[in-house]
Amino acid sequence: MRIFDPHIHMTSRTTDDYEAMYAAGVRAVVEPAFWLGQPRTGVSSYLDYFDAITGWERFRASQFGIRHHAAIALNPKEANDPRCREVLPELGRYLRRESVVAVGETGYDSMTPEEDEVLETHLDLAKRHGLPVVVHTPHRDKKHGTQRTLDVVANSGIAPELVVLDHLNEVTVDLVAERGCWMGFSIYPDTKMDPQRMVAILQRLGTERMLVNSAADWGRSDPLLTAETGRAMLDAGFGAAQVDGVLWENPVAFYGQSGRLDVTPLPGFELGGDAELFEGNSILRGAAAMPAEAEATAGAS
Amino acid sequence: MISMHESTTARAGGPGGRGGVAASLARAGAPAIVVADELETRYRSGDTEERIQVLGVLDRIVEEQAAPDLVRAVGIDLVRDALRTNDPRLVAAAMGPFAGRHLGDHDWRHGVVKLVFMGVPLAGVARLHERADDELARMAEDLAEEREAAGRPIPDDLRALLPAPAAAGSDASLEKGR
Ligand SMILES: [Zn+2]
């Protein structure tokens, strides 16, 4: 199984996670900008964070054989803080980076007028930079928030195929399906969505425009739930090609719209999936030494 | 994120410790601008416990002001800041008497629903019953629908926010355990 996790916050994860993800078949991730748990109080901590997810984190991932790209945005919670909103004029220079494949995650938290304005700004930036957009749907008042997000997306004039609405569930997915946007699902240990519920949605609506992510971060989450969803699909009778479609080809197609996505195997590592069965594990065994080298490099800096 | 320990020890309305914050801010006759500035400085430069204390004295400080507008505006900023955090102790403290009296309906409803998400009992939300309105009931109903669709339980605090007709049994599945 080869896996592209289209939404994961690796800055909050350990090197053990990277190793386990590689072993489970994860070969590519997109890390959308989000908040830190502790609210930021100004632009500079934002800029350092953007540099971290497009720089150090990308390098860290590469040492474990995982292609790392980022999405850049002011997150919905901090859209409400005037001290953080000052980061908006800085987004352009990050959105031009080769490592950045989308605007995100944007969307609603509390559905305030400030969040409306910032979401519109992000959609406009995406249009101008020709990038896809990752739009988070709110935890609270999700149905209403999803509806409002779809209206703002429609009014912005951006092509629906450039937009994914994320953290969907049984109640909100149909609203998105009929608008032509991509549908994102965050598989969590105890909230949002679980592998069995995900499979039920795929059985009902098919695999087209469906993205499955772990959204793993500093909360209780599990970066291997993408793989578990793949296994749940196989158990439910989906074919290997359909699993590959959801876990690999779909995110490649979505972020590929940026024109910047690189999912070729990193030097010294192999592509996941069937390729491994034919080529054996020799390179993989060689790669096991990489994390130790990585440690040495990290220690030196 | 939220450990069980934190979510069960947090209580809406917070303990709102009175200690030094209240004493130094309650100086009779201090101009509103001085009081507002001190509240903001203490909150912004404080750790979580100090922030909870500031949130806990807001209501009384505003009551004591002859011209409360400025202090109230700062209080609302601080409450909104606390409501954006993921720390149930801060969110609970933010939903105390000051928010009950002064926070706008939209933010207040989101604060209530956020506490439901965090598993913090709503018993400490100031003026909960007075302020619970049709829009809050609608938000609660939508959330209950999501929980149902996900096969997840509906907490009692959420059930209590549901609109009267649904609570009376138009939906048998929502009725369970009531
Ligand atoms: Zn996220």
GROMACS .gro file of C-alpha atoms and ligand atoms in nm:
model
  480
    1MET     CA    1   0.000   0.000   0.000
    2ARG     CA    2   0.140   0.340  -0.092
    3ILE     CA    3   0.001   0.630   0.099
    4PHE     CA    4  -0.005   1.007   0.057
    5ASP     CA    5  -0.138   1.173   0.372
    6PRO     CA    6  -0.291   1.496   0.237
    7HIS     CA    7  -0.328   1.664   0.578
    8ILE     CA    8  -0.094   1.604   0.869
    9HIS     CA    9   0.091   1.830   1.114
   10MET     CA   10   0.431   1.666   1.135
   11THR     CA   11   0.591   1.944   1.342
   12SER     CA   12   0.391   1.795   1.630
   13ARG     CA   13   0.511   1.440   1.566
   14THR     CA   14   0.819   1.239   1.651
   15THR     CA   15   1.079   1.059   1.443
   16ASP     CA   16   0.921   0.732   1.563
   17ASP     CA   17   0.609   0.846   1.379
   18TYR     CA   18   0.808   0.908   1.062
   19GLU     CA   19   0.960   0.558   1.082
   20ALA     CA   20   0.623   0.395   1.150
   21MET     CA   21   0.462   0.593   0.868
   22TYR     CA   22   0.730   0.487   0.621
   23ALA     CA   23   0.690   0.124   0.729
   24ALA     CA   24   0.312   0.153   0.677
   25GLY     CA   25   0.363   0.282   0.321
   26VAL     CA   26   0.347   0.659   0.364
   27ARG     CA   27   0.569   0.821   0.101
   28ALA     CA   28   0.426   1.172   0.077
   29VAL     CA   29   0.252   1.421   0.306
   30VAL     CA   30   0.112   1.771   0.291
   31GLU     CA   31   0.144   1.977   0.607
   32PRO     CA   32  -0.109   2.261   0.615
   33ALA     CA   33  -0.028   2.558   0.837
   34PHE     CA   34  -0.236   2.558   1.150
   35TRP     CA   35  -0.225   2.687   1.505
   36LEU     CA   36   0.006   2.574   1.779
   37GLY     CA   37  -0.242   2.491   2.054
   38GLN     CA   38  -0.117   2.801   2.230
   39PRO     CA   39  -0.242   3.107   2.037
   40ARG     CA   40   0.024   3.307   1.855
   41THR     CA   41   0.051   3.674   1.941
   42GLY     CA   42   0.221   3.818   1.636
   43VAL     CA   43   0.348   3.794   1.283
   44SER     CA   44   0.703   3.687   1.359
   45SER     CA   45   0.607   3.359   1.522
   46TYR     CA   46   0.395   3.292   1.214
   47LEU     CA   47   0.683   3.355   0.977
   48ASP     CA   48   0.915   3.129   1.175
   49TYR     CA   49   0.648   2.861   1.161
   50PHE     CA   50   0.607   2.895   0.783
   51ASP     CA   51   0.984   2.869   0.748
   52ALA     CA   52   0.980   2.561   0.970
   53ILE     CA   53   0.717   2.373   0.770
   54THR     CA   54   0.873   2.463   0.435
   55GLY     CA   55   1.228   2.413   0.558
   56TRP     CA   56   1.330   2.206   0.856
   57GLU     CA   57   1.023   1.982   0.857
   58ARG     CA   58   1.059   1.910   0.486
   59PHE     CA   59   1.419   1.810   0.546
   60ARG     CA   60   1.329   1.600   0.849
   61ALA     CA   61   1.068   1.410   0.646
   62SER     CA   62   1.312   1.353   0.363
   63GLN     CA   63   1.547   1.170   0.596
   64PHE     CA   64   1.276   0.913   0.652
   65GLY     CA   65   1.193   0.871   0.284
   66ILE     CA   66   0.882   1.087   0.291
   67ARG     CA   67   0.816   1.368   0.043
   68HIS     CA   68   0.692   1.671   0.233
   69HIS     CA   69   0.503   1.969   0.093
   70ALA     CA   70   0.322   2.247   0.277
   71ALA     CA   71   0.009   2.455   0.252
   72ILE     CA   72   0.027   2.812   0.379
   73ALA     CA   73  -0.243   3.026   0.540
   74LEU     CA   74  -0.348   3.223   0.844
   75ASN     CA   75  -0.556   2.974   1.039
   76PRO     CA   76  -0.925   3.043   1.115
   77LYS     CA   77  -0.888   3.090   1.492
   78GLU     CA   78  -0.610   3.342   1.455
   79ALA     CA   79  -0.798   3.523   1.180
   80ASN     CA   80  -0.983   3.675   1.476
   81ASP     CA   81  -0.671   3.824   1.630
   82PRO     CA   82  -0.569   4.158   1.473
   83ARG     CA   83  -0.207   4.096   1.577
   84CYS     CA   84  -0.199   3.777   1.367
   85ARG     CA   85  -0.399   3.911   1.074
   86GLU     CA   86  -0.098   4.127   0.989
   87VAL     CA   87   0.059   3.814   0.840
   88LEU     CA   88  -0.173   3.826   0.536
   89PRO     CA   89   0.051   4.056   0.328
   90GLU     CA   90   0.341   3.812   0.387
   91LEU     CA   91   0.161   3.506   0.248
   92GLY     CA   92   0.242   3.579  -0.116
   93ARG     CA   93   0.613   3.516  -0.089
   94TYR     CA   94   0.551   3.179   0.076
   95LEU     CA   95   0.291   3.081  -0.181
   96ARG     CA   96   0.561   3.119  -0.447
   97ARG     CA   97   0.786   2.860  -0.283
   98GLU     CA   98   0.849   2.536  -0.469
   99SER     CA   99   0.763   2.336  -0.155
  100VAL     CA  100   0.419   2.494  -0.121
  101VAL     CA  101   0.139   2.317  -0.307
  102ALA     CA  102  -0.173   2.481  -0.164
  103VAL     CA  103  -0.329   2.758   0.040
  104GLY     CA  104  -0.449   2.626   0.375
  105GLU     CA  105  -0.581   2.540   0.609
  106THR     CA  106  -0.835   2.818   0.597
  107GLY     CA  107  -1.208   2.818   0.668
  108TYR     CA  108  -1.424   2.883   0.972
  109ASP     CA  109  -1.375   2.835   1.342
  110SER     CA  110  -1.644   3.051   1.505
  111MET     CA  111  -1.789   3.198   1.184
  112THR     CA  112  -1.713   3.559   1.264
  113PRO     CA  113  -1.706   3.847   1.012
  114GLU     CA  114  -1.324   3.845   1.045
  115GLU     CA  115  -1.316   3.479   0.941
  116ASP     CA  116  -1.540   3.557   0.642
  117GLU     CA  117  -1.298   3.821   0.527
  118VAL     CA  118  -0.987   3.606   0.573
  119LEU     CA  119  -1.144   3.308   0.394
  120GLU     CA  120  -1.225   3.533   0.098
  121THR     CA  121  -0.870   3.664   0.099
  122HIS     CA  122  -0.731   3.310   0.095
  123LEU     CA  123  -0.955   3.203  -0.193
  124ASP     CA  124  -0.844   3.508  -0.384
  125LEU     CA  125  -0.477   3.428  -0.316
  126ALA     CA  126  -0.533   3.074  -0.439
  127LYS     CA  127  -0.681   3.203  -0.762
  128ARG     CA  128  -0.397   3.446  -0.818
  129HIS     CA  129  -0.129   3.186  -0.746
  130GLY     CA  130  -0.308   2.904  -0.930
  131LEU     CA  131  -0.304   2.684  -0.621
  132PRO     CA  132  -0.554   2.443  -0.467
  133VAL     CA  133  -0.704   2.533  -0.127
  134VAL     CA  134  -0.750   2.323   0.187
  135VAL     CA  135  -1.061   2.447   0.367
  136HIS     CA  136  -1.122   2.322   0.717
  137THR     CA  137  -1.488   2.287   0.820
  138PRO     CA  138  -1.563   2.398   1.177
  139HIS     CA  139  -1.610   2.167   1.473
  140ARG     CA  140  -1.897   2.370   1.612
  141ASP     CA  141  -2.199   2.433   1.395
  142LYS     CA  142  -2.044   2.218   1.123
  143LYS     CA  143  -2.343   2.183   0.892
  144HIS     CA  144  -2.415   2.553   0.887
  145GLY     CA  145  -2.042   2.626   0.853
  146THR     CA  146  -2.002   2.384   0.562
  147GLN     CA  147  -2.297   2.541   0.382
  148ARG     CA  148  -2.160   2.888   0.434
  149THR     CA  149  -1.813   2.779   0.319
  150LEU     CA  150  -1.959   2.638  -0.003
  151ASP     CA  151  -2.141   2.966  -0.066
  152VAL     CA  152  -1.824   3.168  -0.014
  153VAL     CA  153  -1.633   2.930  -0.245
  154ALA     CA  154  -1.901   2.965  -0.514
  155ASN     CA  155  -1.903   3.345  -0.484
  156SER     CA  156  -1.525   3.363  -0.509
  157GLY     CA  157  -1.532   3.220  -0.861
  158ILE     CA  158  -1.256   2.967  -0.788
  159ALA     CA  159  -1.293   2.635  -0.974
  160PRO     CA  160  -1.453   2.382  -0.735
  161GLU     CA  161  -1.196   2.118  -0.832
  162LEU     CA  162  -0.927   2.340  -0.675
  163VAL     CA  163  -1.099   2.322  -0.336
  164VAL     CA  164  -1.111   2.049  -0.073
  165LEU     CA  165  -1.348   2.082   0.221
  166ASP     CA  166  -1.193   1.887   0.503
  167HIS     CA  167  -1.306   1.719   0.827
  168LEU     CA  168  -1.635   1.616   0.667
  169ASN     CA  169  -1.874   1.362   0.814
  170GLU     CA  170  -2.195   1.175   0.727
  171VAL     CA  171  -2.401   1.489   0.767
  172THR     CA  172  -2.188   1.731   0.563
  173VAL     CA  173  -2.042   1.517   0.283
  174ASP     CA  174  -2.347   1.530   0.055
  175LEU     CA  175  -2.353   1.909   0.056
  176VAL     CA  176  -1.999   1.907  -0.080
  177ALA     CA  177  -2.041   1.617  -0.323
  178GLU     CA  178  -2.305   1.803  -0.523
  179ARG     CA  179  -2.088   2.117  -0.559
  180GLY     CA  180  -1.793   1.947  -0.727
  181CYS     CA  181  -1.536   2.024  -0.456
  182TRP     CA  182  -1.305   1.754  -0.320
  183MET     CA  183  -1.415   1.583   0.000
  184GLY     CA  184  -1.163   1.543   0.282
  185PHE     CA  185  -1.200   1.317   0.586
  186SER     CA  186  -0.985   1.319   0.897
  187ILE     CA  187  -0.967   0.975   1.054
  188TYR     CA  188  -0.929   1.017   1.428
  189PRO     CA  189  -0.907   0.769   1.715
  190ASP     CA  190  -1.224   0.892   1.884
  191THR     CA  191  -1.377   1.193   1.716
  192LYS     CA  192  -1.429   1.324   1.363
  193MET     CA  193  -1.433   0.999   1.160
  194ASP     CA  194  -1.317   0.638   1.203
  195PRO     CA  195  -1.209   0.381   0.939
  196GLN     CA  196  -1.540   0.190   0.941
  197ARG     CA  197  -1.750   0.501   0.905
  198MET     CA  198  -1.516   0.614   0.627
  199VAL     CA  199  -1.565   0.287   0.442
  200ALA     CA  200  -1.943   0.326   0.471
  201ILE     CA  201  -1.920   0.671   0.311
  202LEU     CA  202  -1.700   0.537   0.029
  203GLN     CA  203  -1.950   0.256  -0.031
  204ARG     CA  204  -2.231   0.507  -0.053
  205LEU     CA  205  -2.062   0.779  -0.260
  206GLY     CA  206  -1.771   0.611  -0.439
  207THR     CA  207  -1.403   0.698  -0.434
  208GLU     CA  208  -1.391   0.989  -0.676
  209ARG     CA  209  -1.271   1.325  -0.531
  210MET     CA  210  -1.231   1.157  -0.191
  211LEU     CA  211  -0.927   1.237   0.027
  212VAL     CA  212  -0.847   1.050   0.347
  213ASN     CA  213  -0.607   1.201   0.601
  214SER     CA  214  -0.499   1.146   0.959
  215ALA     CA  215  -0.485   1.519   1.044
  216ALA     CA  216  -0.246   1.402   1.314
  217ASP     CA  217  -0.122   1.684   1.534
  218TRP     CA  218  -0.053   1.745   1.904
  219GLY     CA  219  -0.398   1.619   2.001
  220ARG     CA  220  -0.493   1.255   2.041
  221SER     CA  221  -0.443   1.136   1.686
  222ASP     CA  222  -0.274   0.859   1.489
  223PRO     CA  223  -0.069   0.903   1.171
  224LEU     CA  224  -0.129   0.538   1.077
  225LEU     CA  225  -0.506   0.563   1.048
  226THR     CA  226  -0.475   0.625   0.674
  227ALA     CA  227  -0.321   0.277   0.640
  228GLU     CA  228  -0.587   0.132   0.866
  229THR     CA  229  -0.857   0.287   0.647
  230GLY     CA  230  -0.693   0.121   0.346
  231ARG     CA  231  -0.710  -0.215   0.520
  232ALA     CA  232  -1.072  -0.154   0.620
  233MET     CA  233  -1.149  -0.081   0.252
  234LEU     CA  234  -0.987  -0.410   0.145
  235ASP     CA  235  -1.178  -0.598   0.416
  236ALA     CA  236  -1.501  -0.443   0.291
  237GLY     CA  237  -1.435  -0.571  -0.062
  238PHE     CA  238  -1.275  -0.271  -0.232
  239GLY     CA  239  -0.999  -0.368  -0.477
  240ALA     CA  240  -0.633  -0.273  -0.437
  241ALA     CA  241  -0.669  -0.024  -0.723
  242GLN     CA  242  -0.951   0.157  -0.544
  243VAL     CA  243  -0.748   0.174  -0.224
  244ASP     CA  244  -0.454   0.313  -0.421
  245GLY     CA  245  -0.695   0.557  -0.584
  246VAL     CA  246  -0.810   0.700  -0.251
  247LEU     CA  247  -0.479   0.688  -0.063
  248TRP     CA  248  -0.242   0.786  -0.342
  249GLU     CA  249  -0.380   0.887  -0.679
  250ASN     CA  250  -0.647   1.122  -0.544
  251PRO     CA  251  -0.413   1.339  -0.335
  252VAL     CA  252  -0.159   1.334  -0.620
  253ALA     CA  253  -0.429   1.460  -0.856
  254PHE     CA  254  -0.553   1.724  -0.613
  255TYR     CA  255  -0.219   1.876  -0.514
  256GLY     CA  256  -0.075   1.808  -0.860
  257GLN     CA  257  -0.291   2.099  -0.974
  258SER     CA  258  -0.025   2.323  -0.818
  259GLY     CA  259   0.224   2.212  -1.082
  260ARG     CA  260   0.483   2.172  -0.804
  261LEU     CA  261   0.415   1.832  -0.655
  262ASP     CA  262   0.708   1.589  -0.652
  263VAL     CA  263   0.623   1.238  -0.534
  264THR     CA  264   0.914   1.053  -0.690
  265PRO     CA  265   1.098   0.830  -0.442
  266LEU     CA  266   1.367   1.010  -0.245
  267PRO     CA  267   1.723   0.894  -0.317
  268GLY     CA  268   1.793   0.578  -0.118
  269PHE     CA  269   1.425   0.502  -0.065
  270GLU     CA  270   1.164   0.313  -0.261
  271LEU     CA  271   0.818   0.380  -0.382
  272GLY     CA  272   0.563   0.202  -0.167
  273GLY     CA  273   0.305  -0.042  -0.295
  274ASP     CA  274   0.367  -0.323  -0.542
  275ALA     CA  275   0.706  -0.190  -0.652
  276GLU     CA  276   0.851  -0.315  -0.325
  277LEU     CA  277   0.728  -0.669  -0.384
  278PHE     CA  278   0.919  -0.690  -0.712
  279GLU     CA  279   1.236  -0.513  -0.615
  280GLY     CA  280   1.285  -0.671  -0.275
  281ASN     CA  281   1.393  -0.497   0.038
  282SER     CA  282   1.764  -0.441  -0.018
  283ILE     CA  283   1.737  -0.064  -0.060
  284LEU     CA  284   1.495  -0.047   0.226
  285ARG     CA  285   1.742  -0.224   0.454
  286GLY     CA  286   2.007   0.020   0.342
  287ALA     CA  287   1.769   0.302   0.428
  288ALA     CA  288   1.740   0.185   0.786
  289ALA     CA  289   2.073   0.351   0.852
  290MET     CA  290   1.936   0.688   0.739
  291PRO     CA  291   1.769   0.798   1.061
  292ALA     CA  292   2.101   0.759   1.244
  293GLU     CA  293   2.267   0.982   0.987
  294ALA     CA  294   1.981   1.222   1.022
  295GLU     CA  295   2.041   1.241   1.392
  296ALA     CA  296   2.404   1.322   1.337
  297THR     CA  297   2.310   1.601   1.097
  298ALA     CA  298   2.052   1.739   1.337
  299GLY     CA  299   2.293   1.731   1.624
  300ALA     CA  300   2.547   1.926   1.425
  301SER     CA  301   2.314   2.213   1.348
  302MET     CA  302  -0.512   1.810   2.381
  303ILE     CA  303  -0.760   1.768   2.666
  304SER     CA  304  -0.679   1.509   2.926
  305MET     CA  305  -0.963   1.357   3.122
  306HIS     CA  306  -0.816   1.509   3.431
  307GLU     CA  307  -0.826   1.859   3.293
  308SER     CA  308  -1.172   1.830   3.147
  309THR     CA  309  -1.324   1.696   3.466
  310THR     CA  310  -1.154   1.944   3.694
  311ALA     CA  311  -1.233   2.246   3.477
  312ARG     CA  312  -1.561   2.398   3.575
  313ALA     CA  313  -1.743   2.655   3.366
  314GLY     CA  314  -1.721   2.990   3.535
  315GLY     CA  315  -1.384   2.891   3.678
  316PRO     CA  316  -1.269   2.938   4.032
  317GLY     CA  317  -1.183   3.299   3.939
  318GLY     CA  318  -0.927   3.342   4.215
  319ARG     CA  319  -0.941   3.683   4.374
  320GLY     CA  320  -0.587   3.712   4.508
  321GLY     CA  321  -0.366   3.998   4.402
  322VAL     CA  322  -0.542   4.073   4.078
  323ALA     CA  323  -0.866   4.182   4.235
  324ALA     CA  324  -0.695   4.367   4.515
  325SER     CA  325  -0.474   4.575   4.291
  326LEU     CA  326  -0.741   4.639   4.029
  327ALA     CA  327  -1.012   4.730   4.271
  328ARG     CA  328  -0.840   5.046   4.391
  329ALA     CA  329  -1.123   5.289   4.422
  330GLY     CA  330  -1.103   5.577   4.182
  331ALA     CA  331  -0.838   5.437   3.945
  332PRO     CA  332  -0.914   5.580   3.599
  333ALA     CA  333  -1.072   5.338   3.355
  334ILE     CA  334  -0.772   5.353   3.123
  335VAL     CA  335  -0.538   5.242   3.402
  336VAL     CA  336  -0.765   4.956   3.503
  337ALA     CA  337  -0.813   4.844   3.142
  338ASP     CA  338  -0.441   4.854   3.077
  339GLU     CA  339  -0.362   4.659   3.389
  340LEU     CA  340  -0.618   4.390   3.310
  341GLU     CA  341  -0.476   4.348   2.962
  342THR     CA  342  -0.115   4.345   3.078
  343ARG     CA  343  -0.184   4.094   3.352
  344TYR     CA  344  -0.367   3.866   3.113
  345ARG     CA  345  -0.121   3.889   2.825
  346SER     CA  346   0.187   3.851   3.040
  347GLY     CA  347   0.038   3.596   3.275
  348ASP     CA  348   0.053   3.218   3.273
  349THR     CA  349  -0.264   3.012   3.247
  350GLU     CA  350  -0.346   3.041   3.618
  351GLU     CA  351  -0.301   3.419   3.613
  352ARG     CA  352  -0.517   3.445   3.302
  353ILE     CA  353  -0.790   3.245   3.474
  354GLN     CA  354  -0.771   3.487   3.767
  355VAL     CA  355  -0.810   3.789   3.542
  356LEU     CA  356  -1.110   3.631   3.370
  357GLY     CA  357  -1.257   3.557   3.710
  358VAL     CA  358  -1.251   3.918   3.831
  359LEU     CA  359  -1.367   4.088   3.511
  360ASP     CA  360  -1.730   4.101   3.609
  361ARG     CA  361  -1.669   4.263   3.945
  362ILE     CA  362  -1.414   4.510   3.807
  363VAL     CA  363  -1.655   4.626   3.536
  364GLU     CA  364  -1.936   4.660   3.790
  365GLU     CA  365  -1.719   4.891   3.995
  366GLN     CA  366  -1.644   5.127   3.708
  367ALA     CA  367  -1.832   5.452   3.689
  368ALA     CA  368  -1.776   5.457   3.310
  369PRO     CA  369  -1.731   5.089   3.225
  370ASP     CA  370  -1.716   5.102   2.842
  371LEU     CA  371  -1.340   5.082   2.800
  372VAL     CA  372  -1.288   4.816   3.064
  373ARG     CA  373  -1.576   4.615   2.922
  374ALA     CA  374  -1.427   4.631   2.571
  375VAL     CA  375  -1.093   4.502   2.699
  376GLY     CA  376  -1.274   4.231   2.893
  377ILE     CA  377  -1.450   4.114   2.578
  378ASP     CA  378  -1.118   4.098   2.391
  379LEU     CA  379  -0.967   3.887   2.667
  380VAL     CA  380  -1.268   3.657   2.685
  381ARG     CA  381  -1.258   3.605   2.308
  382ASP     CA  382  -0.887   3.530   2.333
  383ALA     CA  383  -0.949   3.267   2.602
  384LEU     CA  384  -1.234   3.114   2.401
  385ARG     CA  385  -0.991   3.054   2.111
  386THR     CA  386  -0.764   2.838   2.324
  387ASN     CA  387  -0.791   2.463   2.358
  388ASP     CA  388  -0.744   2.465   2.733
  389PRO     CA  389  -1.074   2.374   2.901
  390ARG     CA  390  -0.979   2.563   3.216
  391LEU     CA  391  -0.944   2.889   3.021
  392VAL     CA  392  -1.256   2.833   2.814
  393ALA     CA  393  -1.453   2.753   3.128
  394ALA     CA  394  -1.324   3.061   3.307
  395ALA     CA  395  -1.411   3.274   3.004
  396MET     CA  396  -1.777   3.169   3.025
  397GLY     CA  397  -1.829   3.309   3.375
  398PRO     CA  398  -2.043   3.602   3.491
  399PHE     CA  399  -1.870   3.865   3.275
  400ALA     CA  400  -1.941   3.673   2.954
  401GLY     CA  401  -2.292   3.596   3.081
  402ARG     CA  402  -2.360   3.968   3.103
  403HIS     CA  403  -2.152   4.124   2.826
  404LEU     CA  404  -2.039   3.879   2.558
  405GLY     CA  405  -2.233   3.903   2.231
  406ASP     CA  406  -2.482   3.628   2.151
  407HIS     CA  407  -2.280   3.475   1.867
  408ASP     CA  408  -1.958   3.436   2.065
  409TRP     CA  409  -2.147   3.330   2.374
  410ARG     CA  410  -2.328   3.046   2.193
  411HIS     CA  411  -2.000   2.925   2.045
  412GLY     CA  412  -1.849   2.929   2.393
  413VAL     CA  413  -2.130   2.709   2.524
  414VAL     CA  414  -2.098   2.458   2.240
  415LYS     CA  415  -1.721   2.455   2.277
  416LEU     CA  416  -1.759   2.351   2.642
  417VAL     CA  417  -1.986   2.067   2.528
  418PHE     CA  418  -1.709   1.955   2.289
  419MET     CA  419  -1.457   1.971   2.570
  420GLY     CA  420  -1.675   1.773   2.808
  421VAL     CA  421  -1.682   2.056   3.062
  422PRO     CA  422  -2.009   2.062   3.262
  423LEU     CA  423  -2.229   2.357   3.166
  424ALA     CA  424  -2.345   2.401   3.524
  425GLY     CA  425  -2.095   2.685   3.570
  426VAL     CA  426  -2.194   2.885   3.261
  427ALA     CA  427  -2.332   3.211   3.393
  428ARG     CA  428  -2.691   3.289   3.287
  429LEU     CA  429  -2.711   2.972   3.078
  430HIS     CA  430  -3.087   2.932   3.110
  431GLU     CA  431  -3.164   3.300   3.065
  432ARG     CA  432  -2.957   3.329   2.750
  433ALA     CA  433  -3.015   2.992   2.581
  434ASP     CA  434  -3.212   3.085   2.269
  435ASP     CA  435  -3.350   2.923   1.954
  436GLU     CA  436  -3.020   2.962   1.769
  437LEU     CA  437  -2.831   2.778   2.043
  438ALA     CA  438  -3.097   2.506   2.032
  439ARG     CA  439  -3.051   2.482   1.656
  440MET     CA  440  -2.672   2.446   1.694
  441ALA     CA  441  -2.727   2.179   1.958
  442GLU     CA  442  -2.971   1.996   1.735
  443ASP     CA  443  -2.726   1.994   1.444
  444LEU     CA  444  -2.452   1.866   1.670
  445ALA     CA  445  -2.679   1.593   1.807
  446GLU     CA  446  -2.760   1.493   1.447
  447GLU     CA  447  -2.386   1.457   1.373
  448ARG     CA  448  -2.330   1.253   1.688
  449GLU     CA  449  -2.623   1.028   1.599
  450ALA     CA  450  -2.495   0.977   1.244
  451ALA     CA  451  -2.154   0.889   1.384
  452GLY     CA  452  -2.303   0.643   1.632
  453ARG     CA  453  -2.161   0.845   1.919
  454PRO     CA  454  -2.337   0.920   2.249
  455ILE     CA  455  -2.514   1.249   2.314
  456PRO     CA  456  -2.397   1.401   2.643
  457ASP     CA  457  -2.664   1.511   2.890
  458ASP     CA  458  -2.553   1.874   2.870
  459LEU     CA  459  -2.608   1.868   2.494
  460ARG     CA  460  -2.942   1.698   2.532
  461ALA     CA  461  -3.053   1.971   2.771
  462LEU     CA  462  -2.983   2.235   2.504
  463LEU     CA  463  -3.199   2.069   2.239
  464PRO     CA  464  -3.519   2.242   2.128
  465ALA     CA  465  -3.823   2.143   2.332
  466PRO     CA  466  -4.012   1.945   2.060
  467ALA     CA  467  -3.715   1.713   1.990
  468ALA     CA  468  -3.656   1.668   2.362
  469ALA     CA  469  -4.022   1.576   2.401
  470GLY     CA  470  -3.981   1.277   2.174
  471SER     CA  471  -4.026   1.362   1.803
  472ASP     CA  472  -3.706   1.167   1.754
  473ALA     CA  473  -3.710   0.846   1.950
  474SER     CA  474  -3.338   0.789   1.916
  475LEU     CA  475  -3.255   1.125   2.069
  476GLU     CA  476  -3.491   1.039   2.351
  477LYS     CA  477  -3.290   0.744   2.477
  478GLY     CA  478  -3.152   0.780   2.825
  479ARG     CA  479  -3.339   1.097   2.901
  480ZN      ZN  480  -0.528   2.041   1.044
   0.00000   0.00000   0.00000
